Short mmCIF file of C-alpha atoms in Angstrom, two decimals:
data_model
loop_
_atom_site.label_atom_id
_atom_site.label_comp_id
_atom_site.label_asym_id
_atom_site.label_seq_id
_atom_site.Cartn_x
_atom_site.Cartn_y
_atom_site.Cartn_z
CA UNK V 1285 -142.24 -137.38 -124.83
CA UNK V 1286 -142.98 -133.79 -123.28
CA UNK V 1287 -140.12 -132.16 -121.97
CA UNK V 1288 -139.75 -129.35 -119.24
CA UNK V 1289 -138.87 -125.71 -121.41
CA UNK V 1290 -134.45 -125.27 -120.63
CA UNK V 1291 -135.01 -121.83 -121.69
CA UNK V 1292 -135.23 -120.51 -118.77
CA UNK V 1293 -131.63 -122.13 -117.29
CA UNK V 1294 -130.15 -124.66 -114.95
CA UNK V 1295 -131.82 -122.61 -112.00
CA UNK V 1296 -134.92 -122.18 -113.41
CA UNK V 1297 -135.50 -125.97 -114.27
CA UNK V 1298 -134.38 -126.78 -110.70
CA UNK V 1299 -136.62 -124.54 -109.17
CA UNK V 1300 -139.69 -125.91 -111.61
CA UNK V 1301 -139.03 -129.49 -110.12
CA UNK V 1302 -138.41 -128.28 -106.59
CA UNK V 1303 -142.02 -127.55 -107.22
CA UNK V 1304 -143.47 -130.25 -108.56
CA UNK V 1305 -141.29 -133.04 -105.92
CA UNK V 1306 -142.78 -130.78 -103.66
CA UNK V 1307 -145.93 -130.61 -104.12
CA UNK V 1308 -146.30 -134.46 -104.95
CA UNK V 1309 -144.79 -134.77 -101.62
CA UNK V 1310 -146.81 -133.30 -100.21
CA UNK V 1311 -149.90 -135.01 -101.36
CA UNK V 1312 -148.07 -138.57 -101.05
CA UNK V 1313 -147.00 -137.54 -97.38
CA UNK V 1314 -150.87 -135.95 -96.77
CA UNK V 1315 -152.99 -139.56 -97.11
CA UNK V 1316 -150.57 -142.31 -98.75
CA UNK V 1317 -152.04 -145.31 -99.99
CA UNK V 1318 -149.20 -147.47 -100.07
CA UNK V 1319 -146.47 -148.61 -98.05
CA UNK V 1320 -143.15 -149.31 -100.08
CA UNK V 1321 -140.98 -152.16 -99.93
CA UNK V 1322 -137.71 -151.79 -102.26
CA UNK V 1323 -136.93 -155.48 -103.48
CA UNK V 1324 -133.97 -155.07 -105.75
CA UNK V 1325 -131.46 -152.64 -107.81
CA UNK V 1326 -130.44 -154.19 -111.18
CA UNK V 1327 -127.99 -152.65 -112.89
CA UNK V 1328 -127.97 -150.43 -115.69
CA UNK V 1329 -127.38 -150.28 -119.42
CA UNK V 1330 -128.82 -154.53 -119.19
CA UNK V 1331 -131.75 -155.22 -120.85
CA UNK V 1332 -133.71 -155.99 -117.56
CA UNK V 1333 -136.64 -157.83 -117.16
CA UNK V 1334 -139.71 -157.58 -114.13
CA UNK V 1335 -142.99 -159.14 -114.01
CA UNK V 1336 -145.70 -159.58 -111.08
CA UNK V 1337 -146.62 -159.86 -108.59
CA UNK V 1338 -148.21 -162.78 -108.06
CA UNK V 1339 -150.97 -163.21 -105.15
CA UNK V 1340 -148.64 -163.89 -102.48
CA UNK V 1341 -146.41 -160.41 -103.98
CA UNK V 1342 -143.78 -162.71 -105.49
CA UNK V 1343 -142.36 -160.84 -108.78
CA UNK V 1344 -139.95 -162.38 -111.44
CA UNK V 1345 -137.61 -161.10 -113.88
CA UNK V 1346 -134.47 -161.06 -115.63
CA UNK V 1347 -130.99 -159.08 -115.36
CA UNK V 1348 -128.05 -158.00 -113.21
CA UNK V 1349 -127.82 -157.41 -110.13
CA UNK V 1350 -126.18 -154.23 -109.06
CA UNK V 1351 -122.51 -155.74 -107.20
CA UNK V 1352 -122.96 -158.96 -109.58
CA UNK V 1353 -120.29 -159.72 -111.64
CA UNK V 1354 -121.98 -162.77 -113.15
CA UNK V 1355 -124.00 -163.78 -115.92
CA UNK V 1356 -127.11 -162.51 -116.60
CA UNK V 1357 -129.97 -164.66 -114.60
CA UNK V 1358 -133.55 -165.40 -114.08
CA UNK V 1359 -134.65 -163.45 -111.13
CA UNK V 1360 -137.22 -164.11 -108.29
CA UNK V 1361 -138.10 -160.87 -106.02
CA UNK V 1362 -139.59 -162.62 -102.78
CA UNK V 1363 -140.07 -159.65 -100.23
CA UNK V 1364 -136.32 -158.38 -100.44
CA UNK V 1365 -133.76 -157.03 -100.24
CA UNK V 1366 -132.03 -159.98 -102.09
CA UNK V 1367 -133.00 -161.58 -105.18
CA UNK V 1368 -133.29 -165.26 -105.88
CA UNK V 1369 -131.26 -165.95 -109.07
CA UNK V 1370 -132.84 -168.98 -111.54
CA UNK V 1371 -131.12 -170.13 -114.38
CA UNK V 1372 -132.91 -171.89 -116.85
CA UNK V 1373 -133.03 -175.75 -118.02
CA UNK V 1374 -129.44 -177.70 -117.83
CA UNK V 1375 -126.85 -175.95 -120.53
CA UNK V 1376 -128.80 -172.54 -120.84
CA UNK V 1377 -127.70 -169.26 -120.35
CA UNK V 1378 -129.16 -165.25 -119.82
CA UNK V 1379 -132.24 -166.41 -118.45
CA UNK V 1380 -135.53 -164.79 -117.39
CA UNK V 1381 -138.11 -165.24 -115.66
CA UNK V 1382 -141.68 -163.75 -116.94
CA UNK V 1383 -144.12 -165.14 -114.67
CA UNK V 1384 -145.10 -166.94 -111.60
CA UNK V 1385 -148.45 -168.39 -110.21
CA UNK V 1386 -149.74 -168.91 -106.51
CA UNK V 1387 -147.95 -172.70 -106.05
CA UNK V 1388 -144.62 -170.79 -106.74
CA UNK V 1389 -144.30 -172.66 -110.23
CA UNK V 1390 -142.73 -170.10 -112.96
CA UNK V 1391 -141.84 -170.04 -116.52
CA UNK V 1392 -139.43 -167.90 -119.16
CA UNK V 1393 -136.88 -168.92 -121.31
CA UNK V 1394 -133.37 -168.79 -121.92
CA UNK V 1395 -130.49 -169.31 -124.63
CA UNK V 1396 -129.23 -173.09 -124.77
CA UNK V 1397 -127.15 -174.92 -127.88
CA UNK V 1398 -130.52 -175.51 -129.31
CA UNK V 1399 -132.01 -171.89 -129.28
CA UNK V 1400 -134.12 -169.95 -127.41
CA UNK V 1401 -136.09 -172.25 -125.20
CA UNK V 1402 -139.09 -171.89 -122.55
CA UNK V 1403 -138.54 -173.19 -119.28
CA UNK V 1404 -140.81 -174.27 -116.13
CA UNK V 1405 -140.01 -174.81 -112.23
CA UNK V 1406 -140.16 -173.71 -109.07
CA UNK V 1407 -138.91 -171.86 -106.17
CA UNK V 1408 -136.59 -173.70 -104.65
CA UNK V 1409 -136.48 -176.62 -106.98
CA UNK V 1410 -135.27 -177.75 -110.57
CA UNK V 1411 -136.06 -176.14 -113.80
CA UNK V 1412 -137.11 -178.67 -116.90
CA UNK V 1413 -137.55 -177.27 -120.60
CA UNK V 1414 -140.75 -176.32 -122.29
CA UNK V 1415 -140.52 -177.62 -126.31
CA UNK V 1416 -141.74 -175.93 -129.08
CA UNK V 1417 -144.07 -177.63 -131.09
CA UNK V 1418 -142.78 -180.68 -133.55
CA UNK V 1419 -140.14 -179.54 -136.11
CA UNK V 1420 -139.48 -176.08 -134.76
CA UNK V 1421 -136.64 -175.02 -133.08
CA UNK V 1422 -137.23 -171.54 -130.01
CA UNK V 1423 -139.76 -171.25 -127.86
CA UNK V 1424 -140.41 -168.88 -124.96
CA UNK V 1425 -142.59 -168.73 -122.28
CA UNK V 1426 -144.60 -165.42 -120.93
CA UNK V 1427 -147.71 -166.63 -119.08
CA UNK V 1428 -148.55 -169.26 -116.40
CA UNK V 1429 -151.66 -169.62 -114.56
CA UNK V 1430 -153.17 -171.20 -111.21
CA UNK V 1431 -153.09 -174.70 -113.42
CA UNK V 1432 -149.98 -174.99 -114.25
CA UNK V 1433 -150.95 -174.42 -117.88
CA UNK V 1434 -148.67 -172.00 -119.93
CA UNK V 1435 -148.36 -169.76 -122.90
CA UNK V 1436 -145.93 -167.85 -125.19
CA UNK V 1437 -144.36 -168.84 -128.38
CA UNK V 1438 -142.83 -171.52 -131.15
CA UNK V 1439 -141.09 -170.51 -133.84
CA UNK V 1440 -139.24 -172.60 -137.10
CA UNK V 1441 -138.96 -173.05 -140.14
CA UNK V 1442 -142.87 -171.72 -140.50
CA UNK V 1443 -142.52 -168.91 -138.64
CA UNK V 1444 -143.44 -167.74 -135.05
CA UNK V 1445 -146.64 -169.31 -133.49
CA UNK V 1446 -148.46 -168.80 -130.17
CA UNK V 1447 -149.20 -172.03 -128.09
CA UNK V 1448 -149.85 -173.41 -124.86
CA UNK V 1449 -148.46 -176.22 -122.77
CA UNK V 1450 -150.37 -178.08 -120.55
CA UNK V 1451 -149.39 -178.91 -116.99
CA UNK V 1452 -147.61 -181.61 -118.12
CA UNK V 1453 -145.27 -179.37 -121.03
CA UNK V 1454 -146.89 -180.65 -123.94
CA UNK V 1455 -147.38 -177.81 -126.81
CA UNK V 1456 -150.15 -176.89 -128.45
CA UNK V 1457 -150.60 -174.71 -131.19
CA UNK V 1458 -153.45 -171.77 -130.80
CA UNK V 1459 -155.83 -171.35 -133.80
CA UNK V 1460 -154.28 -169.04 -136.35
CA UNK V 1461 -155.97 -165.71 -137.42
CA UNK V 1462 -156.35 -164.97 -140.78
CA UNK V 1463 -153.96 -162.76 -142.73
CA UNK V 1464 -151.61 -163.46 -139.90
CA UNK V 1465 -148.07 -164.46 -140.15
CA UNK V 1466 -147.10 -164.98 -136.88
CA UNK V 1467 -148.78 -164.71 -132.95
CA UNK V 1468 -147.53 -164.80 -129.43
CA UNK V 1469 -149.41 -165.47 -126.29
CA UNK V 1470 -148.39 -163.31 -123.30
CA UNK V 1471 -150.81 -163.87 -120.73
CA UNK V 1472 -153.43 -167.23 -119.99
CA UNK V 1473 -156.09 -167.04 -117.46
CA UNK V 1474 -157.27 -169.38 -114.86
CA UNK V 1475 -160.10 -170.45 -117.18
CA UNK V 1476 -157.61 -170.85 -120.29
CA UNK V 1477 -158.39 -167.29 -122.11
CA UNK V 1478 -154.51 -166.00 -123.76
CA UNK V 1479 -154.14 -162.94 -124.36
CA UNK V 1480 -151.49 -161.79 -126.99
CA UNK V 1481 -151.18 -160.45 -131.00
CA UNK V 1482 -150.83 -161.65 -134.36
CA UNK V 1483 -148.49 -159.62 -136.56
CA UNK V 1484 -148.95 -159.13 -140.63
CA UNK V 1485 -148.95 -157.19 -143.41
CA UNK V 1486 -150.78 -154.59 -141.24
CA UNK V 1487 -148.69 -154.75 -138.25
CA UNK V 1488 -149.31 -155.89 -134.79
CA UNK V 1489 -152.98 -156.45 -133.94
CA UNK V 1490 -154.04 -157.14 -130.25
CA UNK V 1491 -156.43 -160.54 -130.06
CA UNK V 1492 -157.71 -162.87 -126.92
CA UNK V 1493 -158.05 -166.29 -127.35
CA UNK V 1494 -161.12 -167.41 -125.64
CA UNK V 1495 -160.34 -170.52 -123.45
CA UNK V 1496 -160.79 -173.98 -126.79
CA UNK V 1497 -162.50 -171.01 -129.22
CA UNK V 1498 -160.72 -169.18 -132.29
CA UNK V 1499 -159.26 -165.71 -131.30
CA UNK V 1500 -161.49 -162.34 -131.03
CA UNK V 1501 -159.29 -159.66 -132.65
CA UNK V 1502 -159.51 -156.46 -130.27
CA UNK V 1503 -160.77 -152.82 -130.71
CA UNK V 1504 -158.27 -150.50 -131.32
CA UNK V 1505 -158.83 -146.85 -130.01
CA UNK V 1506 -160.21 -144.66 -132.95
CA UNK V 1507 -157.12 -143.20 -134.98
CA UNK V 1508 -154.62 -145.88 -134.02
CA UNK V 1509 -153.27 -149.04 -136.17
CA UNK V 1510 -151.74 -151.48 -134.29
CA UNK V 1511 -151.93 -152.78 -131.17
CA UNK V 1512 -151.24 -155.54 -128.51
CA UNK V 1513 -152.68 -157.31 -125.46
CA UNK V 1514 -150.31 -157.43 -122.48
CA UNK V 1515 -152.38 -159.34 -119.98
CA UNK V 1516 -156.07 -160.82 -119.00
CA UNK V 1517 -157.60 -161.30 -115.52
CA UNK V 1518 -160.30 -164.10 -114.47
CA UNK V 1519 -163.60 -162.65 -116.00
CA UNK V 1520 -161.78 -162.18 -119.51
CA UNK V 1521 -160.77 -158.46 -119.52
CA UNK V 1522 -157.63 -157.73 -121.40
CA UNK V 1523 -155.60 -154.73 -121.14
CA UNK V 1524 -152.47 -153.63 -123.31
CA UNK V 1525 -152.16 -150.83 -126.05
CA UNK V 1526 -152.95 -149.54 -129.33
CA UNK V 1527 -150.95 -147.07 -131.40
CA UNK V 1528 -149.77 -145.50 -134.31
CA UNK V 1529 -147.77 -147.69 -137.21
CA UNK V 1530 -144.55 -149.30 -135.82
CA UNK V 1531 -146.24 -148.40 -132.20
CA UNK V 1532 -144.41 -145.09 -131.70
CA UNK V 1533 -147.27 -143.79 -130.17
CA UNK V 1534 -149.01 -145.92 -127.93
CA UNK V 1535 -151.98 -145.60 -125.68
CA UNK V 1536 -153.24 -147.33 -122.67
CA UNK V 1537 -156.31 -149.80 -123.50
CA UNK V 1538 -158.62 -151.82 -121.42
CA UNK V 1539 -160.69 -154.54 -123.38
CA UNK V 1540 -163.53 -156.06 -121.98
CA UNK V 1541 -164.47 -159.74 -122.46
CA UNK V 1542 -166.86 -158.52 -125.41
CA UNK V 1543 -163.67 -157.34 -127.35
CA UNK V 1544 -164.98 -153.69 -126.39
CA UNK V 1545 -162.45 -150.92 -125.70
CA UNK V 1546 -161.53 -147.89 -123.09
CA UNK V 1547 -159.10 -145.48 -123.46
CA UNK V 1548 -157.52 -144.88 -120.35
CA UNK V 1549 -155.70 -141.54 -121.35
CA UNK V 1550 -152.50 -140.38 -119.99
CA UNK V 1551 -151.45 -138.20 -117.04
CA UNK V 1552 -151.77 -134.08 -117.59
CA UNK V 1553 -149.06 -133.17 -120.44
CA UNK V 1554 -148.34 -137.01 -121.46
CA UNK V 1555 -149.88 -138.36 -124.44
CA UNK V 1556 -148.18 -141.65 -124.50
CA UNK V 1557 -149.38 -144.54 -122.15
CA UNK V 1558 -149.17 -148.12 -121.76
CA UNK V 1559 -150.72 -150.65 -120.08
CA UNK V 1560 -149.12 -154.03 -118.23
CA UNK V 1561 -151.22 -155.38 -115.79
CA UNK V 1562 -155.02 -156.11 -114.19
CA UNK V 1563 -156.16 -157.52 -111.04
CA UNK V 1564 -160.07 -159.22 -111.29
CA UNK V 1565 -161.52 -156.16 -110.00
CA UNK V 1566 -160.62 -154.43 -112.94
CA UNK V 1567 -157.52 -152.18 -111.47
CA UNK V 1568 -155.13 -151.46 -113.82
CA UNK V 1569 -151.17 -150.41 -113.93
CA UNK V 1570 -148.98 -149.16 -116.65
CA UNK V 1571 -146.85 -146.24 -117.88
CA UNK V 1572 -147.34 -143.14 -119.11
CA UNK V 1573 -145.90 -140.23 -120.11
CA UNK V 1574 -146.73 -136.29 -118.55
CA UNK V 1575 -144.79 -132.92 -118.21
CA UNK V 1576 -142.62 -134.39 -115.37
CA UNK V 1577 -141.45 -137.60 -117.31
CA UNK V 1578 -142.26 -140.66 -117.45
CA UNK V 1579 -144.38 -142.13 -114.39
CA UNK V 1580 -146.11 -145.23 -113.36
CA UNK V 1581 -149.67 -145.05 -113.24
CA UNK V 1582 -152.51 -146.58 -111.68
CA UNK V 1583 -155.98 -146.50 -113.19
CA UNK V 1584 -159.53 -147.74 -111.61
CA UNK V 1585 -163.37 -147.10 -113.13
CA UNK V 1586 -163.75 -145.12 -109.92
CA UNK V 1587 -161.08 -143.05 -109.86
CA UNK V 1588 -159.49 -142.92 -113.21
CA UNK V 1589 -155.65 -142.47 -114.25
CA UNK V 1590 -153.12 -141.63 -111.42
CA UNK V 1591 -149.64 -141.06 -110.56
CA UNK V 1592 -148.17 -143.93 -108.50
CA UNK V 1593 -145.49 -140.74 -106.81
CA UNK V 1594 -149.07 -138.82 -105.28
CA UNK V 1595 -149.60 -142.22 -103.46
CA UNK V 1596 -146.67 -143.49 -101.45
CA UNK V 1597 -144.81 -141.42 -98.63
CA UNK V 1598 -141.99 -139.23 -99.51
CA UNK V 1599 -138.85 -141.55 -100.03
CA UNK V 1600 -137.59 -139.96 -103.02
CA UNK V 1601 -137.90 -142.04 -105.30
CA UNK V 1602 -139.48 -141.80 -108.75
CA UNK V 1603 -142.01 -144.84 -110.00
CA UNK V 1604 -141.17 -144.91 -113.80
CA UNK V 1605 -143.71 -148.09 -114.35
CA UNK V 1606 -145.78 -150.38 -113.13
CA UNK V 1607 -145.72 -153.96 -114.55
CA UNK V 1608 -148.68 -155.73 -112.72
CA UNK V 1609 -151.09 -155.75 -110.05
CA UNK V 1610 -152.74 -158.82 -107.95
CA UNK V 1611 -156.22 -159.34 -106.24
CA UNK V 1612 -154.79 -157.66 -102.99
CA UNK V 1613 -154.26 -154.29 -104.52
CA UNK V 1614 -150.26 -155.22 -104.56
CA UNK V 1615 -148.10 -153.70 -107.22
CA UNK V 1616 -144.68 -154.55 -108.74
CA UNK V 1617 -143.61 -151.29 -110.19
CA UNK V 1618 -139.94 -149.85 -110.78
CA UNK V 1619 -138.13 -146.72 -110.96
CA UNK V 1620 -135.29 -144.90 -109.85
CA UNK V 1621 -133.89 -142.97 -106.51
CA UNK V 1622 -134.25 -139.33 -107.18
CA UNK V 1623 -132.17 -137.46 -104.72
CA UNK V 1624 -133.27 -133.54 -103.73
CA UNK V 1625 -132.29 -131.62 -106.29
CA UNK V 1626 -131.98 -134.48 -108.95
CA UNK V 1627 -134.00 -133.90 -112.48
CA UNK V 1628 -137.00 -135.98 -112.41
CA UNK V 1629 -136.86 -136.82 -116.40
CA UNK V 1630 -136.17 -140.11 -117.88
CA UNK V 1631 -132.42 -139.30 -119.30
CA UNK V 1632 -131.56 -137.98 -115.27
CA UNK V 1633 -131.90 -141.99 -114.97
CA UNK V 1634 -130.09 -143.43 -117.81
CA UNK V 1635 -126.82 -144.02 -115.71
CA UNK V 1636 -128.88 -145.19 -112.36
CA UNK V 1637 -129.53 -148.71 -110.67
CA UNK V 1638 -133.26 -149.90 -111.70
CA UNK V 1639 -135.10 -150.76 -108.68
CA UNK V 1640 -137.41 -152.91 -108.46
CA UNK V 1641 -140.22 -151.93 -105.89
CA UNK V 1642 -143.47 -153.61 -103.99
CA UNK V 1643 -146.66 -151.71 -103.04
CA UNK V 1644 -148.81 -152.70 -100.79
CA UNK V 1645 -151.97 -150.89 -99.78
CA UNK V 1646 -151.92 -149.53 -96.49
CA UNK V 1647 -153.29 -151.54 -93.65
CA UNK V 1648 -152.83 -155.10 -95.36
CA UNK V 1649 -151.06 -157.82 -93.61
#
């Protein structure tokens, strides 16, 4: 990642991002896009989780919560400022939560005497287990959609397979891709496409299963190697990443439902992107890296890759990443507060509360 020159001295590196909170400031304060609603602060030095929003803005995820001396939970952000904390099935412990569909109904997984296990339930009611498939023992669960049907992983003695459950939970193995040794579905569509990746000799490879049809394997950009698909909206797009071996060096990709893909860069100075959600109009949120740090971004065909900061008022704050975006225009995105005066890069934040914020465009309800 591109960082600011120190040669110049504490003063002069203060002064340089006087300059550029400034002037995004400004532009944020000139026509903002989005109002801000701050839904959470997690604490640090966890391995926390968020995912969302779904189309009524509901978000879920997994971690601490700054104050919370307990174990570490499934989480539910509903509109704020207080989480909802979900554990998983009975006996199961350090849960999360990865997604959750319009009717409120949500799936993860969590540890339990028998392994890793997926879970389903809902807001405000009981949690029941989601089993891997016949003789394996983990499973985890990383998609849902409007149907109630799911989609992650099962894993055993023959290694780690993607599958689906039904509405009812029963498992169902996804057609395997040759020279594959093991797949994971992240993401399932109303209509039943997965998005995921299959993992070999030749590392990760980024692949959509078409809704009952053998997976497509995905484009990567020109140059890269490896690659996965994060998430898919209703007409079959898929968006993720592709990157160098081991995915050091990742960039931002959009897949249409022909398997074709975009690029879709990196703000000025960054070279390093990633992308985690899309809405069915095509919108599109991530990371990405730039000469400021690390910032969330938002891309559309229209206007192309920006900075989540130049778009909200002036609350300073700092969006780090964006995880998803629904049919409304809402994001889920988190970051940091970034007091005046406060370095903007990533390792100013390594010590700092995540929180965990909601953006809604301005004028809807």
């Amino acid at each position: 990642m591109h960082r600011a020159p120190t040669s110049c001295g504490h003063h002069c590196a203060r002064a340089l991002l006087w300059i550029f909170l400034s002037a995004g400031a400004a532009a944020a304060s000139a026509a903002p896009s989005y109002t801000l609603t701050d839904l959470a602060a997690l604490q640090p030095g966890h391995p926390n989780v968020v995912r969302g929003p779904n189309n009524q803005g509901r978000a879920g995820g997994g971690g601490r919560l700054v104050d919370d001396r307990g174990p570490r939970r499934g989480l539910i952000f509903e509109g704020g400022p207080v989480a909802q904390q979900v554990a998983g099935a009975a006996g199961s412990e350090n849960s999360t939560i990865y997604r959750i569909n319009d009717g409120g109904t949500f799936v993860g997984s969590a540890n339990s005497s028998n392994g890793l296990r997926a879970f389903a339930g809902s807001t405000g009611g009981a949690t029941r287990e989601l089993p891997p498939l016949p003789g394996d023992t983990n499973s985890a669960a990383f998609g849902i959609n409007n149907l109630g049907q799911a989609t992650g992983f099962s894993s055993g003695p023959g290694g780690q397979r993607a599958v689906t459950w039904n509405a009812g939970g029963t498992p169902a193995a996804l057609p395997a891709v040759a020279g594959a040794s093991s797949s994971r579905g992240n993401d399932i569509s109303t209509r039943g496409d997965v998005a995921g990746l299959v993992s070999g000799d030749a590392g990760d490879r980024p692949v959509l299963w078409p809704a009952g049809q053998a997976a497509t394997e995905l484009q990567l950009i020109p140059g890269d190697s490896t690659g996965e698909a994060r998430a898919v909206n209703a007409t079959g797009d898929a968006v993720g990443y592709t990157g160098s071996a081991g995915g050091v060096m990742r960039h931002a990709a959009l897949w249409t439902s022909a398997g074709l893909v975009t690029s879709l860069g990196a703000l000025p100075g960054g070279e390093f992107s990633e992308a985690f959600g899309i809405n069915d109009s095509g919108a599109v949120v991530g990371t990405t890296s730039s000469s400021a740090g690390r910032r969330a971004f938002l891309w559309t065909r229209t206007g192309g890759i920006q900075d989540l900061n130049t778009l909200i008022p002036p609350l300073h704050v700092v969006l780090t990443k964006a995880v998803g975006i629904n049919n409304a225009g809402a994001i889920v995105a988190v970051g940091h507060a970034a007091p005046p005066g406060q370095a903007g890069d990533d390792h100013a934040f390594h010590d700092a509360p995540l929180r965990v914020f909601l953006l809604r465009p301005v004028g809807a309800p």
